[in-house]
Short mmCIF file of C-alpha atoms (C1' of nucleotides) in Angstrom, two decimals:
data_model
loop_
_atom_site.label_atom_id
_atom_site.label_comp_id
_atom_site.label_asym_id
_atom_site.label_seq_id
_atom_site.Cartn_x
_atom_site.Cartn_y
_atom_site.Cartn_z
CA UNK A 25 87.88 43.05 -8.25
CA UNK A 26 88.70 41.79 -4.49
CA UNK A 27 85.87 44.06 -3.50
CA UNK A 28 82.46 42.39 -3.25
CA UNK A 29 83.38 40.29 -0.34
CA UNK A 30 83.03 42.89 1.83
CA UNK A 31 85.23 43.15 5.20
CA UNK A 32 84.47 41.81 8.62
CA UNK A 33 83.63 43.75 11.93
CA UNK A 34 87.07 43.08 13.32
CA UNK A 35 88.75 44.86 10.32
CA UNK A 36 86.82 48.00 10.79
CA UNK A 37 87.30 48.02 14.49
CA UNK A 38 91.08 47.59 13.87
CA UNK A 39 91.09 50.50 11.63
CA UNK A 40 88.90 52.50 13.37
CA UNK A 41 89.90 51.76 16.73
CA UNK A 42 86.31 51.40 17.57
CA UNK A 43 85.38 48.57 19.83
CA UNK A 44 83.53 45.73 17.87
CA UNK A 45 80.42 46.15 20.50
CA UNK A 46 80.01 49.68 19.45
CA UNK A 47 80.11 48.94 15.78
CA UNK A 48 77.52 46.54 16.53
CA UNK A 49 75.64 48.90 18.52
CA UNK A 50 75.63 51.49 15.83
CA UNK A 51 73.75 49.04 13.53
CA UNK A 52 70.91 48.72 16.08
CA UNK A 53 70.65 52.52 15.82
CA UNK A 54 70.62 52.46 11.99
CA UNK A 55 73.93 53.70 11.72
CA UNK A 56 75.21 51.48 9.68
CA UNK A 57 73.81 48.63 7.23
CA UNK A 58 76.29 45.51 7.00
CA UNK A 59 74.76 42.44 4.84
CA UNK A 60 75.36 39.01 6.25
CA UNK A 61 77.50 36.50 4.49
CA UNK A 62 76.72 32.50 3.72
CA UNK A 63 77.52 31.92 7.61
CA UNK A 64 75.57 34.73 9.06
CA UNK A 65 78.39 36.99 9.90
CA UNK A 66 78.31 41.06 9.01
CA UNK A 67 79.73 42.16 6.10
CA UNK A 68 80.63 45.62 5.48
CA UNK A 69 82.53 47.74 2.58
CA UNK A 70 85.73 49.09 3.08
CA UNK A 71 84.21 52.35 2.47
CA UNK A 72 82.23 52.34 5.83
CA UNK A 73 85.52 53.05 7.47
CA UNK A 74 84.47 56.78 6.46
CA UNK A 75 80.95 56.33 7.74
CA UNK A 76 82.74 55.27 10.93
CA UNK A 77 84.66 58.24 11.00
CA UNK A 78 82.23 60.71 10.06
CA UNK A 79 80.13 59.15 13.10
CA UNK A 80 82.94 59.74 15.48
CA UNK A 81 83.46 62.99 14.56
CA UNK A 82 80.00 63.95 14.38
CA UNK A 83 79.97 63.13 18.31
CA UNK A 84 82.76 65.22 18.95
CA UNK A 85 80.72 67.73 17.53
CA UNK A 86 78.24 67.21 20.22
CA UNK A 87 75.72 65.34 17.74
CA UNK A 88 73.42 62.27 19.62
CA UNK A 89 73.25 59.34 17.46
CA UNK A 90 69.90 59.86 16.52
CA UNK A 91 71.02 63.16 14.70
CA UNK A 92 73.88 61.26 13.29
CA UNK A 93 71.23 59.05 11.84
CA UNK A 94 69.75 61.94 10.25
CA UNK A 95 72.97 63.14 8.51
CA UNK A 96 73.67 59.90 7.02
CA UNK A 97 70.05 59.38 5.52
CA UNK A 98 70.83 62.52 3.62
CA UNK A 99 74.13 60.57 1.78
CA UNK A 100 72.88 58.94 -1.19
CA UNK A 101 72.14 55.17 -0.29
CA UNK A 102 75.21 52.63 -0.59
CA UNK A 103 77.80 54.86 -2.46
CA UNK A 104 80.70 56.51 -1.31
CA UNK A 105 79.96 60.29 -0.32
CA UNK A 106 80.68 62.87 -2.72
CA UNK A 107 82.78 66.24 -1.65
CA UNK A 108 79.78 67.90 -2.29
CA UNK A 109 77.71 65.64 0.30
CA UNK A 110 80.29 66.41 3.06
CA UNK A 111 80.26 70.06 2.41
CA UNK A 112 76.65 70.10 2.53
CA UNK A 113 76.53 68.16 5.87
CA UNK A 114 79.58 70.26 7.43
CA UNK A 115 77.56 73.35 6.88
CA UNK A 116 74.80 71.75 9.18
CA UNK A 117 77.69 71.19 11.83
CA UNK A 118 78.61 74.75 11.46
CA UNK A 119 75.19 75.78 12.69
CA UNK A 120 75.23 73.96 15.40
CA UNK A 121 78.68 74.73 16.38
CA UNK A 122 78.24 78.47 16.02
CA UNK A 123 74.94 78.45 18.38
CA UNK A 124 77.03 76.52 20.84
CA UNK A 125 80.00 78.96 20.75
CA UNK A 126 77.36 81.66 20.93
CA UNK A 127 75.58 80.40 24.29
CA UNK A 128 78.99 79.89 25.80
CA UNK A 129 80.46 83.06 25.09
CA UNK A 130 77.28 85.02 26.60
CA UNK A 131 77.81 83.27 29.65
CA UNK A 132 81.38 84.05 29.60
CA UNK A 133 80.23 87.75 29.05
CA UNK A 134 77.85 87.64 32.08
CA UNK A 135 80.41 85.97 34.07
CA UNK A 136 83.16 88.36 33.59
CA UNK A 137 80.24 91.52 33.84
CA UNK A 138 80.35 90.53 37.47
CA UNK A 139 83.78 88.93 38.79
CA UNK A 140 84.97 92.39 39.32
CA UNK A 141 81.91 94.23 40.40
CA UNK A 142 81.62 93.47 43.89
CA UNK A 143 77.67 93.17 43.99
CA UNK A 144 76.06 91.15 46.49
CA UNK A 145 75.72 88.33 45.17
CA UNK A 146 77.22 86.51 41.94
CA UNK A 147 74.04 84.65 41.06
CA UNK A 148 71.83 87.51 41.50
CA UNK A 149 73.76 90.03 39.63
CA UNK A 150 75.14 87.93 36.60
CA UNK A 151 73.54 84.44 36.37
CA UNK A 152 70.00 85.38 37.29
CA UNK A 153 69.27 85.84 32.95
CA UNK A 154 66.71 84.48 31.21
CA UNK A 155 69.16 84.20 28.34
CA UNK A 156 71.24 81.68 30.33
CA UNK A 157 68.52 79.70 30.97
CA UNK A 158 68.02 78.97 27.34
CA UNK A 159 70.77 76.78 27.99
CA UNK A 160 69.12 74.82 30.32
CA UNK A 161 68.68 71.01 30.06
CA UNK A 162 66.55 69.41 32.90
CA UNK A 163 62.73 69.20 32.21
CA UNK A 164 60.42 71.52 33.88
CA UNK A 165 61.08 75.24 35.10
CA UNK A 166 63.74 76.15 37.40
CA UNK A 167 64.09 79.50 38.97
CA UNK A 168 67.35 80.86 39.41
CA UNK A 169 67.60 82.64 43.05
CA UNK A 170 64.26 81.58 43.95
CA UNK A 171 62.76 84.00 41.51
CA UNK A 172 59.67 81.79 40.72
CA UNK A 173 57.21 83.12 38.15
CA UNK A 174 54.79 84.47 40.74
CA UNK A 175 58.01 86.67 41.49
CA UNK A 176 56.70 87.10 45.25
CA UNK A 177 58.54 86.88 48.32
CA UNK A 178 55.65 84.50 49.91
CA UNK A 179 54.16 81.29 48.28
CA UNK A 180 50.55 81.34 47.90
CA UNK A 181 48.68 81.16 51.13
CA UNK A 182 44.96 80.09 49.25
CA UNK A 183 43.96 76.51 48.39
CA UNK B 8 63.73 85.53 64.98
CA UNK B 9 61.41 83.12 62.80
CA UNK B 10 64.78 81.65 61.35
CA UNK B 11 65.66 78.89 63.61
CA UNK B 12 62.70 76.71 62.41
CA UNK B 13 64.24 76.59 58.83
CA UNK B 14 61.99 75.78 55.44
CA UNK B 15 60.64 72.06 54.37
CA UNK B 16 61.77 70.60 51.06
CA UNK B 17 58.50 71.86 49.26
CA UNK B 18 59.57 75.55 49.75
CA UNK B 19 62.90 75.17 48.35
CA UNK B 20 61.00 73.12 45.27
CA UNK B 21 58.73 75.58 44.79
CA UNK B 22 61.17 78.18 44.73
CA UNK B 23 63.87 76.99 42.59
CA UNK B 24 61.48 74.73 40.30
CA UNK B 25 63.70 71.73 40.84
CA UNK B 26 61.63 68.52 41.86
CA UNK B 27 61.83 67.52 45.89
CA UNK B 28 63.40 64.43 44.51
CA UNK B 29 66.23 66.17 43.09
CA UNK B 30 66.92 68.18 46.18
CA UNK B 31 66.91 64.78 47.88
CA UNK B 32 69.41 63.51 45.35
CA UNK B 33 71.43 66.57 45.88
CA UNK B 34 71.82 65.75 49.74
CA UNK B 35 72.88 62.13 48.92
CA UNK B 36 75.87 63.42 46.71
CA UNK B 37 76.36 65.59 49.44
CA UNK B 38 75.82 69.02 47.82
CA UNK B 39 72.64 70.02 50.62
CA UNK B 40 73.33 69.10 54.34
CA UNK B 41 69.68 69.85 55.69
CA UNK B 42 69.27 68.97 59.34
CA UNK B 43 65.85 67.11 60.78
CA UNK B 44 63.06 68.38 62.62
CA UNK B 45 61.43 66.37 65.54
CA UNK B 46 59.77 64.29 63.06
CA UNK B 47 62.31 63.78 60.94
CA UNK B 48 61.55 65.66 57.89
CA UNK B 49 64.37 67.71 56.25
CA UNK B 50 64.73 71.32 57.45
CA UNK B 51 66.82 73.67 55.19
CA UNK B 52 68.17 77.58 55.36
CA UNK B 53 66.36 79.94 53.38
CA UNK B 54 69.89 80.74 52.02
CA UNK B 55 69.95 77.41 50.59
CA UNK B 56 68.12 78.42 47.49
CA UNK B 57 70.93 80.36 46.64
CA UNK B 58 72.64 77.13 47.24
CA UNK B 59 70.60 75.04 44.78
CA UNK B 60 71.27 78.60 42.31
CA UNK B 61 74.59 77.69 42.50
CA UNK B 62 73.98 74.01 41.68
CA UNK B 63 72.05 74.66 38.74
CA UNK B 64 74.30 77.48 37.56
CA UNK B 65 77.31 75.33 37.88
CA UNK B 66 75.32 72.56 35.49
CA UNK B 67 74.78 74.77 33.01
CA UNK B 68 78.40 75.40 32.83
CA UNK B 69 79.12 71.97 32.39
CA UNK B 70 80.24 70.76 36.02
CA UNK B 71 79.23 67.40 37.11
CA UNK B 72 77.67 67.08 40.59
CA UNK B 73 80.91 65.55 42.43
CA UNK B 74 82.99 68.97 40.69
CA UNK B 75 80.05 71.15 42.17
CA UNK B 76 80.37 69.36 45.61
CA UNK B 77 84.10 70.51 45.53
CA UNK B 78 83.23 74.18 44.74
CA UNK B 79 81.14 74.09 47.54
CA UNK B 80 83.10 72.22 50.10
CA UNK B 81 85.51 75.52 49.66
CA UNK B 82 82.70 77.57 51.07
CA UNK B 83 82.93 78.10 54.63
CA UNK B 84 81.01 75.85 56.15
CA UNK B 85 76.80 76.66 56.34
CA UNK B 86 76.85 79.96 56.31
CA UNK B 87 75.61 82.48 53.11
CA UNK B 88 78.46 82.55 50.89
CA UNK B 89 79.82 86.13 50.40
CA UNK B 90 80.67 87.91 47.22
CA UNK B 91 84.19 86.84 47.35
CA UNK B 92 83.08 83.25 47.63
CA UNK B 93 81.27 83.55 44.41
CA UNK B 94 83.96 85.39 42.96
CA UNK B 95 86.50 82.83 43.80
CA UNK B 96 84.32 80.24 42.46
CA UNK B 97 83.15 82.04 39.07
CA UNK B 98 86.99 82.07 38.15
CA UNK B 99 87.14 78.50 37.89
CA UNK B 100 84.13 78.79 35.86
CA UNK B 101 85.71 81.08 33.73
CA UNK B 102 88.75 78.79 33.26
CA UNK B 103 86.51 76.03 32.40
CA UNK B 104 84.41 77.92 29.87
CA UNK B 105 87.34 79.33 27.99
CA UNK B 106 88.75 75.90 27.41
CA UNK B 107 85.32 74.79 26.12
CA UNK B 108 84.93 77.68 23.77
CA UNK B 109 88.63 77.35 22.41
CA UNK B 110 88.05 74.00 21.80
CA UNK B 111 84.65 74.82 20.23
CA UNK B 112 86.80 77.40 17.97
CA UNK B 113 89.27 75.01 16.77
CA UNK B 114 86.63 72.71 15.64
CA UNK B 115 85.01 75.55 13.74
CA UNK B 116 88.09 76.59 12.27
CA UNK B 117 88.98 73.49 11.04
CA UNK B 118 85.36 73.01 9.57
CA UNK B 119 85.62 76.26 7.79
CA UNK B 120 88.79 75.77 6.34
CA UNK B 121 87.48 72.92 4.51
CA UNK B 122 83.71 73.81 3.74
CA UNK B 123 85.18 75.79 0.91
CA UNK B 124 88.39 73.78 -0.55
CA UNK B 125 86.85 71.41 -2.52
CA UNK B 126 89.17 68.41 -1.53
CA UNK B 127 88.66 65.04 -1.65
CA UNK B 128 86.95 64.42 1.53
CA UNK B 129 85.86 66.42 4.62
CA UNK B 130 87.13 64.12 7.25
CA UNK B 131 90.19 63.53 5.40
CA UNK B 132 90.93 67.20 4.73
CA UNK B 133 89.82 68.76 8.12
CA UNK B 134 88.95 66.44 10.73
CA UNK B 135 91.81 64.00 10.73
CA UNK B 136 93.40 66.18 13.05
CA UNK B 137 94.97 65.18 16.04
CA UNK B 138 93.82 68.56 17.88
CA UNK B 139 90.21 67.35 17.33
CA UNK B 140 91.01 64.30 19.14
CA UNK B 141 92.02 65.87 22.21
CA UNK B 142 88.25 66.27 22.56
CA UNK B 143 87.43 62.92 22.45
CA UNK B 144 85.41 61.33 25.25
CA UNK B 145 85.45 57.64 24.62
CA UNK B 146 88.03 55.06 26.13
CA UNK B 147 90.58 53.65 24.37
CA UNK B 148 91.86 55.02 21.09
CA UNK B 149 89.92 55.94 17.92
CA UNK B 150 91.06 56.39 14.55
CA UNK B 151 89.55 58.82 12.10
CA UNK B 152 89.68 57.60 8.64
CA UNK B 153 90.90 54.54 9.39
CA UNK B 154 94.33 55.74 10.06
CA UNK B 155 95.65 53.28 12.85
CA UNK B 156 99.04 53.90 14.60
CA UNK B 157 100.67 51.28 11.73
CA UNK B 158 99.49 53.61 9.10
CA UNK B 159 100.01 51.35 6.90
CA UNK B 160 97.14 50.74 4.33
CA UNK B 161 96.89 46.72 4.91
CA UNK B 162 96.29 45.14 8.29
CA UNK B 163 99.32 42.87 9.71
CA UNK B 164 99.75 39.69 8.19
CA UNK B 165 101.99 37.94 10.73
CA UNK B 166 101.03 36.24 13.97
"C1'" DT C 12 39.72 64.71 65.61
"C1'" DC C 13 39.60 63.90 61.20
"C1'" DT C 14 41.21 64.20 57.08
"C1'" DT C 15 44.44 65.58 53.64
"C1'" DG C 16 48.73 67.21 51.71
"C1'" DA C 17 53.52 66.86 52.25
"C1'" DG C 18 57.46 64.16 53.39
"C1'" DC C 19 59.83 59.59 54.47
"C1'" DT C 20 62.82 55.31 52.69
"C1'" DA C 21 64.35 52.21 49.70
"C1'" DA C 22 64.49 50.39 45.75
"C1'" DA C 23 63.44 50.25 40.42
"C1'" DG C 24 62.95 52.70 36.30
"C1'" DT C 25 64.89 56.02 32.80
"C1'" DT C 26 68.17 57.65 28.92
"C1'" DA C 27 72.36 57.68 26.05
"C1'" DG C 28 75.87 55.43 24.61
"C1'" DG C 29 77.90 51.60 24.93
"C1'" DT C 30 80.86 47.10 27.35
"C1'" DT C 31 80.83 42.55 29.65
"C1'" DT C 32 79.49 37.99 29.56
"C1'" DA C 33 78.27 33.32 28.27
"C1'" DG C 34 77.68 29.42 25.10
"C1'" DA C 35 77.53 28.62 20.32
"C1'" DA C 36 79.02 28.91 15.49
"C1'" DA C 37 82.06 30.16 11.64
"C1'" DT C 38 86.47 31.20 10.18
"C1'" DT C 39 91.13 31.20 9.61
"C1'" DA C 40 95.81 28.99 10.47
"C1'" DT C 41 98.61 25.15 10.84
"C1'" DA D 5 91.83 17.89 10.83
"C1'" DT D 6 92.41 20.26 14.36
"C1'" DA D 7 93.33 23.99 17.11
"C1'" DA D 8 92.99 28.72 17.69
"C1'" DT D 9 90.68 33.21 16.27
"C1'" DT D 10 86.65 35.71 15.37
"C1'" DT D 11 81.88 36.38 15.18
"C1'" DC D 12 77.31 35.37 16.16
"C1'" DT D 13 72.90 36.70 19.98
"C1'" DA D 14 70.62 37.81 23.77
"C1'" DA D 15 70.71 39.77 27.67
"C1'" DA D 16 72.88 41.85 31.79
"C1'" DC D 17 75.92 45.56 33.34
"C1'" DC D 18 77.44 50.74 33.42
"C1'" DT D 19 77.62 56.05 34.80
"C1'" DA D 20 75.08 60.29 35.44
"C1'" DA D 21 71.51 62.53 37.01
"C1'" DC D 22 67.66 61.83 38.18
"C1'" DT D 23 62.12 60.19 38.42
"C1'" DT D 24 58.71 57.07 39.89
"C1'" DT D 25 56.69 53.98 43.04
"C1'" DA D 26 54.88 51.37 47.30
"C1'" DG D 27 53.90 51.99 51.60
"C1'" DC D 28 54.05 54.71 55.51
"C1'" DT D 29 54.57 58.88 58.85
"C1'" DC D 30 53.78 63.87 59.88
"C1'" DA D 31 52.03 68.41 59.79
"C1'" DA D 32 48.23 71.58 58.94
"C1'" DG D 33 43.61 73.22 58.58
"C1'" DA D 34 38.41 72.65 59.47
#
DNA sequence: TCTTGAGCTAAAGTTAGGTTTAGAAATTAT
DNA sequence: ATAATTTCTAAACCTAACTTTAGCTCAAGA
């Protein structure tokens, strides 16, 4: 059983294509939990290649590292995940993906509805749409076409 | 004609919901081109609210500020964009959006194909897929499931 | 006129997801 | 045994898209 020794970080790097620095960074973010050998170097399970694959895949799916950490925590500690584990997690992926696709399709529909309509202003017609605003990322309110909550044409005059 | 005086940055901020600092930042990025009054303060056209709306919308569509600057440069300098201008630009949006939706749908299809298949490993079955890798963002190669270009099970031994 | 509130600039800070650098220690190859 | 790789840590640096801060100046109302 040559398993107990574990593999070095360079091996995982080579097999995954990730930079050594990225793997170390994932450890700081709680995504990997290597142990140390007598000399203080990190040692990983061979199966951690799969863990790294999972991280890369989840990133492609648009998840942040904290979210991915959440997924990984649902895996039974230390052991190689089972097909059921992956299936459970992938259902979460599916929901996330569905939501993103739906948002984009709504945006596209709005856009399609307006490209040919010849109206005064594309933003006014198709894109000033509260639904779209659900997709916004910044903090604080943003009003398309200047339609702030007051909805008035003039700013407030009073003190 | 009360138009020639222009409006102050605070007005645009209030009408758009964007922070004053964000509007100034957009100027540094070449997205807005206000002039200055006698006292050195920025003055904008009222119609620049639409310009800001456009920026916000384009950001929701996933464009970066340099890309948005590119769109805005196709607008005839300074004047309020016509319906044709918006239509032309929105066609570019449409392509971008289509591509993103397609990528996500392919990912979803792969995922769907595997959730019920009972195979050994979700990543191995559904997600080790060169097509998906087209969606990758990082620089340098990344190999899912450790399948590096050598495709061997063991790392190279020779010098 | 005086006093706020709004605006100005330049520089530094923020978040995410890392990379780069530097110098030292461990490991591997010859 | 010695040379060449790897690995280690800590801290600095990077991009994008902004925000915050500090110290002033401008503009508008009582």
